PDB file of C-alpha atoms in Angstrom:
ATOM      1  CA  MET A   1      -2.067  23.810   3.802  1.00 45.00           C
ATOM      2  CA  LYS A   2       0.828  21.250   3.813  1.00 41.00           C
ATOM      3  CA  ARG A   3      -1.053  18.508   1.953  1.00 46.00           C
ATOM      4  CA  LYS A   4      -2.038  21.284  -0.682  1.00 43.00           C
ATOM      5  CA  THR A   5       1.527  22.366  -0.958  1.00 43.00           C
ATOM      6  CA  LEU A   6       2.978  18.713  -1.453  1.00 45.00           C
ATOM      7  CA  ARG A   7       0.157  18.218  -4.135  1.00 47.00           C
ATOM      8  CA  ASN A   8       0.626  21.268  -6.010  1.00 47.00           C
ATOM      9  CA  ALA A   9       4.461  20.720  -6.093  1.00 44.00           C
ATOM     10  CA  ALA A  10       4.221  17.315  -7.165  1.00 44.00           C
ATOM     11  CA  LEU A  11       1.507  17.943  -9.991  1.00 39.00           C
ATOM     12  CA  ALA A  12       3.651  21.050 -11.255  1.00 40.00           C
ATOM     13  CA  LEU A  13       6.761  18.677 -11.649  1.00 36.00           C
ATOM     14  CA  VAL A  14       4.403  15.588 -13.077  1.00 34.00           C
ATOM     15  CA  THR A  15       3.564  18.152 -15.763  1.00 34.00           C
ATOM     16  CA  LEU A  16       7.292  19.436 -16.243  1.00 31.00           C
ATOM     17  CA  VAL A  17       8.461  15.860 -16.737  1.00 31.00           C
ATOM     18  CA  ALA A  18       5.606  14.934 -19.203  1.00 31.00           C
ATOM     19  CA  VAL A  19       6.585  17.935 -21.237  1.00 28.00           C
ATOM     20  CA  SER A  20      10.204  17.062 -21.115  1.00 28.00           C
ATOM     21  CA  CYS A  21      -3.643 -11.063  14.506  1.00 35.00           C
ATOM     22  CA  GLN A  22      -5.315  -7.858  14.968  1.00 34.00           C
ATOM     23  CA  THR A  23      -4.233  -5.717  18.380  1.00 33.00           C
ATOM     24  CA  ASP A  24      -5.601  -2.237  19.502  1.00 31.00           C
ATOM     25  CA  ASN A  25      -2.148  -0.812  20.321  1.00 31.00           C
ATOM     26  CA  LEU A  26      -2.292   2.734  18.769  1.00 30.00           C
ATOM     27  CA  GLU A  27       0.884   4.378  17.533  1.00 31.00           C
ATOM     28  CA  GLU A  28      -0.042   7.868  17.211  1.00 31.00           C
ATOM     29  CA  ASP A  29       1.194  11.495  17.022  1.00 32.00           C
ATOM     30  CA  THR A  30      -1.155  14.164  16.402  1.00 28.00           C
ATOM     31  CA  THR A  31       1.458  16.967  16.824  1.00 27.00           C
ATOM     32  CA  LEU A  32       3.019  17.820  13.792  1.00 31.00           C
ATOM     33  CA  ASN A  33       5.704  20.061  14.896  1.00 30.00           C
ATOM     34  CA  ALA A  34       8.166  22.228  13.164  1.00 30.00           C
ATOM     35  CA  VAL A  35      10.607  19.136  13.219  1.00 33.00           C
ATOM     36  CA  GLN A  36       7.930  16.928  11.502  1.00 39.00           C
ATOM     37  CA  ASP A  37       7.473  19.488   8.917  1.00 38.00           C
ATOM     38  CA  ILE A  38      11.071  19.736   8.195  1.00 38.00           C
ATOM     39  CA  GLU A  39      11.047  15.967   7.717  1.00 47.00           C
ATOM     40  CA  LEU A  40       8.402  16.225   5.291  1.00 45.00           C
ATOM     41  CA  ASP A  41       9.757  19.004   3.412  1.00 45.00           C
ATOM     42  CA  GLU A  42      13.178  17.314   3.193  1.00 47.00           C
ATOM     43  CA  ALA A  43      11.472  14.021   1.945  1.00 46.00           C
ATOM     44  CA  VAL A  44       9.614  15.979  -0.585  1.00 48.00           C
ATOM     45  CA  GLY A  45      12.642  18.059  -1.642  1.00 46.00           C
ATOM     46  CA  VAL A  46      14.633  15.173  -2.235  1.00 47.00           C
ATOM     47  CA  ALA A  47      11.942  13.145  -4.408  1.00 47.00           C
ATOM     48  CA  LEU A  48      11.034  16.308  -6.242  1.00 46.00           C
ATOM     49  CA  SER A  49      14.778  17.135  -7.149  1.00 46.00           C
ATOM     50  CA  THR A  50      15.010  13.971  -8.821  1.00 53.00           C
ATOM     51  CA  GLY A  51      12.076  14.248 -11.358  1.00 57.00           C
ATOM     52  CA  GLN A  52      10.841  10.816 -10.744  1.00 84.00           C
ATOM     53  CA  CYS A  53       7.184  11.933 -10.089  1.00 90.00           C
ATOM     54  CA  GLY A  54       3.750  10.451 -11.309  1.00 87.00           C
ATOM     55  CA  THR A  55       4.256   8.172 -14.196  1.00 81.00           C
ATOM     56  CA  ALA A  56       8.014   8.691 -14.490  1.00 82.00           C
ATOM     57  CA  ALA A  57       8.314   6.577 -11.403  1.00 87.00           C
ATOM     58  CA  ALA A  58       6.159   3.636 -12.791  1.00 82.00           C
ATOM     59  CA  PRO A  59       7.781   1.409 -15.039  1.00 71.00           C
ATOM     60  CA  ARG A  60       7.148  -1.730 -12.836  1.00 66.00           C
ATOM     61  CA  SER A  61       5.226  -4.312 -14.601  1.00 64.00           C
ATOM     62  CA  LEU A  62       3.559  -7.537 -13.811  1.00 63.00           C
ATOM     63  CA  GLY A  63       5.435  -9.696 -15.981  1.00 63.00           C
ATOM     64  CA  SER A  64       4.291 -12.867 -18.027  1.00 64.00           C
ATOM     65  CA  ARG A  65       4.349 -15.464 -15.547  1.00 65.00           C
ATOM     66  CA  LEU A  66       2.214 -14.195 -13.060  1.00 65.00           C
ATOM     67  CA  ALA A  67      -0.296 -12.834 -15.527  1.00 66.00           C
ATOM     68  CA  SER A  68      -0.333 -16.597 -16.755  1.00 67.00           C
ATOM     69  CA  ILE A  69      -1.459 -18.003 -13.604  1.00 66.00           C
ATOM     70  CA  GLN A  70      -3.630 -15.427 -12.239  1.00 70.00           C
ATOM     71  CA  GLY A  71      -5.252 -13.916 -15.628  1.00 72.00           C
ATOM     72  CA  ASP A  72      -5.516 -10.200 -16.494  1.00 72.00           C
ATOM     73  CA  ARG A  73      -8.989  -8.461 -16.650  1.00 75.00           C
ATOM     74  CA  CYS A  74      -7.588  -5.058 -16.921  1.00 78.00           C
ATOM     75  CA  THR A  75      -7.380  -3.771 -20.667  1.00 63.00           C
ATOM     76  CA  ALA A  76      -7.043  -0.148 -19.662  1.00 52.00           C
ATOM     77  CA  ALA A  77      -3.945   1.603 -20.388  1.00 50.00           C
ATOM     78  CA  SER A  78      -1.116   0.933 -17.999  1.00 56.00           C
ATOM     79  CA  ASN A  79      -0.673   4.494 -16.850  1.00 61.00           C
ATOM     80  CA  ALA A  80      -3.166   7.211 -15.911  1.00 72.00           C
ATOM     81  CA  SER A  81      -2.785  11.069 -15.068  1.00 78.00           C
ATOM     82  CA  GLY A  82      -5.190  10.733 -12.244  1.00 89.00           C
ATOM     83  CA  ASN A  83      -3.958   7.642 -10.695  1.00 92.00           C
ATOM     84  CA  PRO A  84      -0.286   7.192 -11.877  1.00 92.00           C
ATOM     85  CA  GLY A  85       1.889   3.812 -11.532  1.00 90.00           C
ATOM     86  CA  PHE A  86       1.967   0.930 -13.662  1.00 87.00           C
ATOM     87  CA  LEU A  87      -1.091  -1.416 -13.288  1.00 86.00           C
ATOM     88  CA  ASP A  88      -0.864  -4.604 -11.743  1.00 85.00           C
ATOM     89  CA  CYS A  89      -3.845  -6.414 -12.555  1.00 86.00           C
ATOM     90  CA  ARG A  90      -4.370 -10.315 -11.160  1.00 84.00           C
ATOM     91  CA  ALA A  91      -7.766 -11.352 -11.797  1.00 83.00           C
ATOM     92  CA  GLN A  92      -9.324 -13.897 -14.167  1.00 81.00           C
ATOM     93  CA  PHE A  93     -13.272 -14.327 -13.837  1.00 83.00           C
ATOM     94  CA  ARG A  94     -14.169 -11.328 -12.072  1.00 86.00           C
ATOM     95  CA  GLY A  95     -13.074  -8.044 -10.791  1.00 87.00           C
ATOM     96  CA  SER A  96     -12.736  -4.840 -12.965  1.00 88.00           C
ATOM     97  CA  HIS A  97     -10.731  -1.324 -13.092  1.00 89.00           C
ATOM     98  CA  THR A  98     -12.824   1.405 -14.362  1.00 89.00           C
ATOM     99  CA  ARG A  99     -13.348   5.138 -13.968  1.00 90.00           C
ATOM    100  CA  GLU A 100     -16.463   6.463 -12.868  1.00 92.00           C
ATOM    101  CA  GLY A 101     -16.640  10.314 -12.761  1.00 93.00           C
ATOM    102  CA  SER A 102     -13.901  11.670 -10.362  1.00 94.00           C
ATOM    103  CA  TRP A 103     -12.887   8.258  -9.133  1.00 96.00           C
ATOM    104  CA  PHE A 104     -10.922   4.940 -10.236  1.00 94.00           C
ATOM    105  CA  LEU A 105     -12.510   1.714  -9.011  1.00 95.00           C
ATOM    106  CA  TYR A 106     -10.277  -1.241  -7.785  1.00 95.00           C
ATOM    107  CA  ASN A 107     -13.021  -4.163  -7.864  1.00 94.00           C
ATOM    108  CA  ILE A 108     -11.730  -7.376  -6.702  1.00 93.00           C
ATOM    109  CA  VAL A 109     -13.209 -10.806  -5.764  1.00 91.00           C
ATOM    110  CA  GLN A 110     -11.313 -13.250  -3.956  1.00 86.00           C
ATOM    111  CA  GLY A 111     -10.233 -16.389  -5.721  1.00 80.00           C
ATOM    112  CA  ASN A 112     -10.998 -15.443  -9.136  1.00 74.00           C
ATOM    113  CA  LYS A 113      -7.775 -16.673 -10.804  1.00 74.00           C
ATOM    114  CA  ARG A 114      -6.898 -18.645 -13.542  1.00 74.00           C
ATOM    115  CA  THR A 115      -4.893 -21.375 -11.185  1.00 73.00           C
ATOM    116  CA  ALA A 116      -4.341 -22.040  -7.749  1.00 71.00           C
ATOM    117  CA  ASN A 117      -1.332 -20.312  -6.120  1.00 71.00           C
ATOM    118  CA  PRO A 118      -0.637 -18.792  -3.068  1.00 72.00           C
ATOM    119  CA  THR A 119      -1.090 -15.354  -4.058  1.00 79.00           C
ATOM    120  CA  ALA A 120      -4.171 -13.253  -3.591  1.00 85.00           C
ATOM    121  CA  VAL A 121      -6.140 -11.737  -6.048  1.00 88.00           C
ATOM    122  CA  ARG A 122      -5.190  -7.852  -6.565  1.00 90.00           C
ATOM    123  CA  ILE A 123      -5.767  -5.000  -8.891  1.00 92.00           C
ATOM    124  CA  GLU A 124      -2.826  -2.355  -7.988  1.00 92.00           C
ATOM    125  CA  ARG A 125      -0.446   0.247  -9.289  1.00 92.00           C
ATOM    126  CA  ALA A 126       3.344  -0.208  -8.775  1.00 91.00           C
ATOM    127  CA  PHE A 127       6.217   2.082  -8.892  1.00 92.00           C
ATOM    128  CA  ARG A 128       9.964   1.648  -9.962  1.00 91.00           C
ATOM    129  CA  ALA A 129      11.871   0.372  -6.711  1.00 92.00           C
ATOM    130  CA  PHE A 130      14.333   2.883  -5.038  1.00 94.00           C
ATOM    131  CA  ASP A 131      17.622   2.039  -3.465  1.00 94.00           C
ATOM    132  CA  ARG A 132      18.989   2.362   0.166  1.00 95.00           C
ATOM    133  CA  PRO A 133      20.716   5.640   0.221  1.00 93.00           C
ATOM    134  CA  THR A 134      24.612   5.945   0.983  1.00 92.00           C
ATOM    135  CA  THR A 135      23.908   8.609   3.587  1.00 89.00           C
ATOM    136  CA  GLY A 136      21.659   9.332   6.277  1.00 89.00           C
ATOM    137  CA  ALA A 137      19.530  12.006   4.790  1.00 86.00           C
ATOM    138  CA  PRO A 138      15.707  11.100   4.726  1.00 87.00           C
ATOM    139  CA  THR A 139      15.072   9.402   1.638  1.00 91.00           C
ATOM    140  CA  ARG A 140      11.379   8.493   1.293  1.00 94.00           C
ATOM    141  CA  VAL A 141       8.400   8.005  -1.111  1.00 95.00           C
ATOM    142  CA  ALA A 142       5.858  11.097  -1.158  1.00 95.00           C
ATOM    143  CA  PHE A 143       2.434   9.723  -1.793  1.00 97.00           C
ATOM    144  CA  THR A 144      -0.800  11.731  -1.414  1.00 97.00           C
ATOM    145  CA  GLY A 145      -4.060  10.411  -2.267  1.00 98.00           C
ATOM    146  CA  THR A 146      -7.997  10.495  -1.402  1.00 98.00           C
ATOM    147  CA  VAL A 147      -9.606   6.844  -0.863  1.00 98.00           C
ATOM    148  CA  ARG A 148     -12.965   5.784  -0.164  1.00 98.00           C
ATOM    149  CA  VAL A 149     -13.748   2.252   0.846  1.00 98.00           C
ATOM    150  CA  ASP A 150     -17.222   1.147  -0.689  1.00 98.00           C
ATOM    151  CA  ARG A 151     -17.371  -2.328   0.148  1.00 98.00           C
ATOM    152  CA  LEU A 152     -15.241  -4.887   2.166  1.00 98.00           C
ATOM    153  CA  PRO A 153     -15.556  -8.816   2.531  1.00 96.00           C
ATOM    154  CA  ASN A 154     -18.264  -9.959   4.705  1.00 96.00           C
ATOM    155  CA  ASP A 155     -17.689 -13.666   4.990  1.00 92.00           C
ATOM    156  CA  PRO A 156     -20.537 -15.551   6.642  1.00 91.00           C
ATOM    157  CA  ASP A 157     -18.403 -18.022   8.097  1.00 86.00           C
ATOM    158  CA  ILE A 158     -16.457 -15.870  10.333  1.00 87.00           C
ATOM    159  CA  THR A 159     -18.481 -13.798  12.565  1.00 89.00           C
ATOM    160  CA  SER A 160     -15.741 -11.913  14.107  1.00 93.00           C
ATOM    161  CA  HIS A 161     -14.486 -10.179  10.739  1.00 96.00           C
ATOM    162  CA  SER A 162     -10.920 -11.166  11.516  1.00 94.00           C
ATOM    163  CA  SER A 163     -10.355 -12.041   7.732  1.00 94.00           C
ATOM    164  CA  ASP A 164     -12.690  -9.511   6.405  1.00 97.00           C
ATOM    165  CA  TYR A 165     -10.295  -7.037   5.037  1.00 97.00           C
ATOM    166  CA  THR A 166      -8.341  -5.502   1.865  1.00 97.00           C
ATOM    167  CA  TYR A 167      -4.890  -4.031   1.393  1.00 98.00           C
ATOM    168  CA  ILE A 168      -5.154  -0.550   0.029  1.00 98.00           C
ATOM    169  CA  CYS A 169      -1.558   0.368  -0.010  1.00 98.00           C
ATOM    170  CA  GLN A 170       1.860  -1.506   0.865  1.00 97.00           C
ATOM    171  CA  MET A 171       5.517  -0.982   0.945  1.00 97.00           C
ATOM    172  CA  HIS A 172       7.414  -3.665  -0.462  1.00 95.00           C
ATOM    173  CA  GLY A 173      11.053  -4.653   0.227  1.00 94.00           C
ATOM    174  CA  SER A 174      13.437  -6.249  -2.063  1.00 92.00           C
ATOM    175  CA  GLN A 175      17.158  -7.247  -2.489  1.00 95.00           C
ATOM    176  CA  THR A 176      19.336  -7.780   0.233  1.00 96.00           C
ATOM    177  CA  ILE A 177      18.459  -7.848   3.899  1.00 95.00           C
ATOM    178  CA  ARG A 178      20.811  -5.826   6.160  1.00 96.00           C
ATOM    179  CA  ASP A 179      21.393  -5.335   9.874  1.00 94.00           C
ATOM    180  CA  TYR A 180      19.504  -8.420  11.026  1.00 94.00           C
ATOM    181  CA  ASP A 181      20.696 -10.631  13.666  1.00 93.00           C
ATOM    182  CA  GLY A 182      19.395 -13.783  12.360  1.00 92.00           C
ATOM    183  CA  PRO A 183      20.211 -16.128   9.347  1.00 92.00           C
ATOM    184  CA  ALA A 184      18.234 -14.198   6.939  1.00 94.00           C
ATOM    185  CA  ASN A 185      21.054 -11.479   6.838  1.00 96.00           C
ATOM    186  CA  GLY A 186      22.359 -11.277   3.667  1.00 95.00           C
ATOM    187  CA  GLU A 187      19.314 -13.034   1.879  1.00 95.00           C
ATOM    188  CA  ASN A 188      16.702 -11.566  -0.495  1.00 94.00           C
ATOM    189  CA  HIS A 189      13.647 -10.145   1.105  1.00 93.00           C
ATOM    190  CA  THR A 190      10.643 -11.596  -0.875  1.00 90.00           C
ATOM    191  CA  SER A 191       7.423  -9.863   0.742  1.00 92.00           C
ATOM    192  CA  ALA A 192       5.767  -6.518   2.054  1.00 94.00           C
ATOM    193  CA  ILE A 193       7.608  -4.568   4.763  1.00 95.00           C
ATOM    194  CA  TRP A 194       4.260  -3.224   5.919  1.00 97.00           C
ATOM    195  CA  LEU A 195       0.741  -3.208   4.481  1.00 98.00           C
ATOM    196  CA  LEU A 196      -2.347  -0.682   5.438  1.00 98.00           C
ATOM    197  CA  ARG A 197      -5.669  -2.511   5.116  1.00 98.00           C
ATOM    198  CA  ALA A 198      -9.183  -1.475   5.472  1.00 98.00           C
ATOM    199  CA  GLN A 199     -10.452  -3.978   8.052  1.00 98.00           C
ATOM    200  CA  ARG A 200     -14.443  -4.610   8.417  1.00 98.00           C
ATOM    201  CA  THR A 201     -15.478  -4.297  12.290  1.00 97.00           C
ATOM    202  CA  SER A 202     -19.452  -4.553  11.766  1.00 96.00           C
ATOM    203  CA  ALA A 203     -22.086  -4.225   9.169  1.00 93.00           C
ATOM    204  CA  ASN A 204     -21.325  -0.434   8.448  1.00 94.00           C
ATOM    205  CA  ARG A 205     -17.982   0.260   9.874  1.00 98.00           C
ATOM    206  CA  PHE A 206     -14.069  -0.499   9.347  1.00 98.00           C
ATOM    207  CA  ARG A 207     -10.747   0.459  10.555  1.00 98.00           C
ATOM    208  CA  PHE A 208      -7.496   1.400   9.049  1.00 98.00           C
ATOM    209  CA  VAL A 209      -5.193  -1.428  10.217  1.00 98.00           C
ATOM    210  CA  LEU A 210      -1.171  -1.346   9.604  1.00 98.00           C
ATOM    211  CA  GLU A 211       0.042  -5.265   9.376  1.00 97.00           C
ATOM    212  CA  TYR A 212       3.872  -5.615   9.478  1.00 96.00           C
ATOM    213  CA  SER A 213       6.215  -8.243   9.794  1.00 91.00           C
ATOM    214  CA  LEU A 214       8.765  -8.319  12.949  1.00 85.00           C
ATOM    215  CA  THR A 215      11.167 -10.239  11.034  1.00 91.00           C
ATOM    216  CA  PRO A 216      12.568 -10.409   7.350  1.00 92.00           C
ATOM    217  CA  ILE A 217      10.906 -12.586   4.902  1.00 93.00           C
ATOM    218  CA  SER A 218      13.210 -14.714   2.730  1.00 93.00           C
ATOM    219  CA  ALA A 219      14.157 -18.177   2.217  1.00 91.00           C
ATOM    220  CA  SER A 220      14.946 -18.849   5.828  1.00 92.00           C
ATOM    221  CA  SER A 221      12.976 -16.510   7.534  1.00 92.00           C
ATOM    222  CA  ARG A 222       9.018 -16.566   7.563  1.00 87.00           C
ATOM    223  CA  ALA A 223       6.574 -13.708   8.060  1.00 85.00           C
ATOM    224  CA  ASN A 224       5.843 -12.905  11.823  1.00 86.00           C
ATOM    225  CA  ARG A 225       2.831 -10.635  11.401  1.00 89.00           C
ATOM    226  CA  THR A 226       1.488  -8.176  13.997  1.00 94.00           C
ATOM    227  CA  THR A 227      -0.938  -5.383  13.729  1.00 97.00           C
ATOM    228  CA  ILE A 228      -1.643  -1.929  14.759  1.00 97.00           C
ATOM    229  CA  THR A 229      -4.955   0.047  14.669  1.00 97.00           C
ATOM    230  CA  PHE A 230      -4.480   3.562  13.242  1.00 98.00           C
ATOM    231  CA  GLY A 231      -7.495   5.252  14.525  1.00 97.00           C
ATOM    232  CA  GLY A 232     -11.230   4.067  15.368  1.00 97.00           C
ATOM    233  CA  ASP A 233     -13.805   2.903  13.503  1.00 98.00           C
ATOM    234  CA  ARG A 234     -14.596   4.568  10.111  1.00 98.00           C
ATOM    235  CA  ALA A 235     -17.828   4.819   7.519  1.00 98.00           C
ATOM    236  CA  PHE A 236     -18.238   2.934   4.147  1.00 98.00           C
ATOM    237  CA  GLY A 237     -18.485   5.422   1.492  1.00 98.00           C
ATOM    238  CA  VAL A 238     -16.697   8.329   3.177  1.00 98.00           C
ATOM    239  CA  GLU A 239     -13.450  10.181   1.641  1.00 98.00           C
ATOM    240  CA  TYR A 240     -10.286   9.842   3.694  1.00 98.00           C
ATOM    241  CA  ASP A 241      -7.098  11.583   2.772  1.00 98.00           C
ATOM    242  CA  ILE A 242      -4.032   8.951   2.651  1.00 98.00           C
ATOM    243  CA  GLU A 243      -0.381  10.380   2.787  1.00 98.00           C
ATOM    244  CA  VAL A 244       2.619   7.990   2.899  1.00 98.00           C
ATOM    245  CA  HIS A 245       6.476   8.939   3.469  1.00 96.00           C
ATOM    246  CA  TYR A 246       8.138   6.182   4.114  1.00 97.00           C
ATOM    247  CA  GLY A 247      11.633   4.828   3.116  1.00 96.00           C
ATOM    248  CA  TYR A 248      14.956   5.460   4.545  1.00 95.00           C
ATOM    249  CA  ARG A 249      16.332   7.580   7.309  1.00 94.00           C
ATOM    250  CA  PHE A 250      19.831   7.183   8.659  1.00 95.00           C
ATOM    251  CA  ARG A 251      19.669   4.283   6.045  1.00 94.00           C
ATOM    252  CA  GLN A 252      17.312   2.058   8.419  1.00 95.00           C
ATOM    253  CA  ASN A 253      13.351   1.816   7.201  1.00 95.00           C
ATOM    254  CA  ASN A 254      11.496   4.627   8.573  1.00 95.00           C
ATOM    255  CA  GLY A 255       8.481   6.815   7.849  1.00 96.00           C
ATOM    256  CA  TYR A 256       5.006   7.295   8.666  1.00 97.00           C
ATOM    257  CA  ILE A 257       1.225   7.493   7.437  1.00 98.00           C
ATOM    258  CA  LEU A 258      -1.150  10.593   7.641  1.00 98.00           C
ATOM    259  CA  ILE A 259      -4.764   9.776   7.788  1.00 98.00           C
ATOM    260  CA  ASN A 260      -6.843  13.073   7.576  1.00 98.00           C
ATOM    261  CA  GLY A 261      -3.884  14.725   9.034  1.00 97.00           C
ATOM    262  CA  THR A 262      -3.337  12.726  11.782  1.00 98.00           C
ATOM    263  CA  ARG A 263       0.213  11.192  11.877  1.00 98.00           C
ATOM    264  CA  PHE A 264       0.876   7.279  12.564  1.00 98.00           C
ATOM    265  CA  ASN A 265       4.228   6.148  12.778  1.00 97.00           C
ATOM    266  CA  VAL A 266       5.425   2.705  11.409  1.00 97.00           C
ATOM    267  CA  PRO A 267       7.060   1.097  13.941  1.00 95.00           C
ATOM    268  CA  GLU A 268      10.924   0.517  14.079  1.00 93.00           C
ATOM    269  CA  TYR A 269      12.326  -2.427  12.650  1.00 94.00           C
ATOM    270  CA  ASN A 270      15.528  -4.431  13.636  1.00 91.00           C
ATOM    271  CA  PHE A 271      16.308  -4.938   9.668  1.00 95.00           C
ATOM    272  CA  THR A 272      16.402  -3.060   6.535  1.00 95.00           C
ATOM    273  CA  THR A 273      16.444  -3.861   2.791  1.00 96.00           C
ATOM    274  CA  ASP A 274      18.555  -2.682   0.043  1.00 96.00           C
ATOM    275  CA  ARG A 275      15.445  -1.615  -2.069  1.00 95.00           C
ATOM    276  CA  GLN A 276      11.747  -0.784  -1.712  1.00 95.00           C
ATOM    277  CA  PHE A 277       8.740  -0.008  -3.633  1.00 95.00           C
ATOM    278  CA  PHE A 278       5.023   1.368  -3.142  1.00 96.00           C
ATOM    279  CA  ARG A 279       1.856  -0.147  -4.334  1.00 95.00           C
ATOM    280  CA  TYR A 280      -1.597   1.026  -3.878  1.00 97.00           C
ATOM    281  CA  GLY A 281      -5.128  -0.005  -5.063  1.00 97.00           C
ATOM    282  CA  ALA A 282      -6.933  -3.313  -3.695  1.00 97.00           C
ATOM    283  CA  TYR A 283      -5.365  -6.365  -2.788  1.00 95.00           C
ATOM    284  CA  ARG A 284      -6.722  -9.704  -1.270  1.00 94.00           C
ATOM    285  CA  ALA A 285     -10.644  -9.671  -0.343  1.00 94.00           C
ATOM    286  CA  GLY A 286     -10.950 -11.876   2.701  1.00 92.00           C
ATOM    287  CA  ARG A 287      -9.897 -15.284   3.054  1.00 86.00           C
ATOM    288  CA  ASN A 288      -7.046 -16.307   0.253  1.00 78.00           C
ATOM    289  CA  ILE A 289      -8.938 -19.200  -1.448  1.00 79.00           C
ATOM    290  CA  ASP A 290      -7.856 -21.554  -4.103  1.00 77.00           C
ATOM    291  CA  ALA A 291      -8.853 -20.425  -7.967  1.00 76.00           C
ATOM    292  CA  VAL A 292     -12.598 -20.940  -8.223  1.00 77.00           C
ATOM    293  CA  ASN A 293     -14.903 -19.244 -11.132  1.00 81.00           C
ATOM    294  CA  GLN A 294     -17.670 -18.503  -8.626  1.00 79.00           C
ATOM    295  CA  GLY A 295     -19.524 -15.066  -7.765  1.00 81.00           C
ATOM    296  CA  ARG A 296     -18.286 -15.289  -3.959  1.00 83.00           C
ATOM    297  CA  PHE A 297     -19.447 -11.892  -3.742  1.00 86.00           C
ATOM    298  CA  PHE A 298     -19.206 -12.047   0.096  1.00 91.00           C
ATOM    299  CA  ASN A 299     -15.608 -12.106  -0.809  1.00 92.00           C
ATOM    300  CA  GLN A 300     -15.477  -8.871  -2.690  1.00 95.00           C
ATOM    301  CA  SER A 301     -13.774  -5.487  -2.243  1.00 97.00           C
ATOM    302  CA  ILE A 302     -14.431  -2.173  -3.991  1.00 98.00           C
ATOM    303  CA  ILE A 303     -11.609   0.222  -3.067  1.00 98.00           C
ATOM    304  CA  ALA A 304     -11.842   3.850  -4.826  1.00 98.00           C
ATOM    305  CA  TRP A 305      -9.132   6.023  -5.284  1.00 98.00           C
ATOM    306  CA  ARG A 306      -9.732   9.580  -6.629  1.00 97.00           C
ATOM    307  CA  ASN A 307      -8.195  10.808  -9.642  1.00 95.00           C
ATOM    308  CA  ASP A 308      -5.817  13.109  -8.089  1.00 95.00           C
ATOM    309  CA  VAL A 309      -3.262  11.004  -6.755  1.00 96.00           C
ATOM    310  CA  THR A 310       0.156  12.342  -6.569  1.00 95.00           C
ATOM    311  CA  PHE A 311       3.464  10.237  -6.054  1.00 95.00           C
ATOM    312  CA  CYS A 312       7.335  11.016  -5.975  1.00 94.00           C
ATOM    313  CA  ASN A 313      10.071   8.428  -5.917  1.00 92.00           C
ATOM    314  CA  PRO A 314      13.371   9.515  -4.072  1.00 89.00           C
ATOM    315  CA  ASN A 315      15.681   8.273  -6.661  1.00 79.00           C
TER     316      ASN A 315
END
């Protein structure tokens, strides 16, 4: 009922605006009690009150520099009512973004970019950044979507499947790093705060895995990535409801993810950033390899998002 209420409220406001290293440590809380419901209502209420929902929250473009080094195979309109967000398409020789019935397909093949560069192939949708609040009230994005994992990489050289994954959504940090006991404090954050990935575990199963860094990522601080598995093995081709409520609480990075109604808390951080922004789609398909014009289809991912995604920014 809560998910339906959120979706209906967000869709109604979108219409109004338009017209005017893997571990198995599980961080899970299945008791969505009244306090958590209040947190959700607060976060959604703050987002809805600003009117920054749907495509109104989306003016964040790829930029000409990245397009020149990675390519742009996607020729569809930047924004879509069923999959809001500005389309960030970094692929050259293979990959596509198409709509099939009620689904938008994000099809990527690793390595197929114009020139060698450290950033992995992606086709994602991104939203405008939002600022760290001046008060302690919850200030979070409100995202709901239904995802279907149709294909993940299956590298024959890595039998453990350790690199056979694709990121389906992420929260990116930017601007000044705060509250950190280290030389990176005061520098600009340059990467994701966390990423949710679909990680192959066998020929026909995968898991949702949260990847995050225990340290900020900046000019003087490298990523210190760790992972948490969110639930057990899951089947390909099955629909999964995803909700993300993440941003700030008491002016610190804070939030959680719901998968089919089960709540998974994102771990606490010992730093925060002045800005954040959210992305979803498909990013990286297995090992990050140099630019190649090859059909490396064991490095292919197809992630489908249904055409009823809702999104609200808090400011």
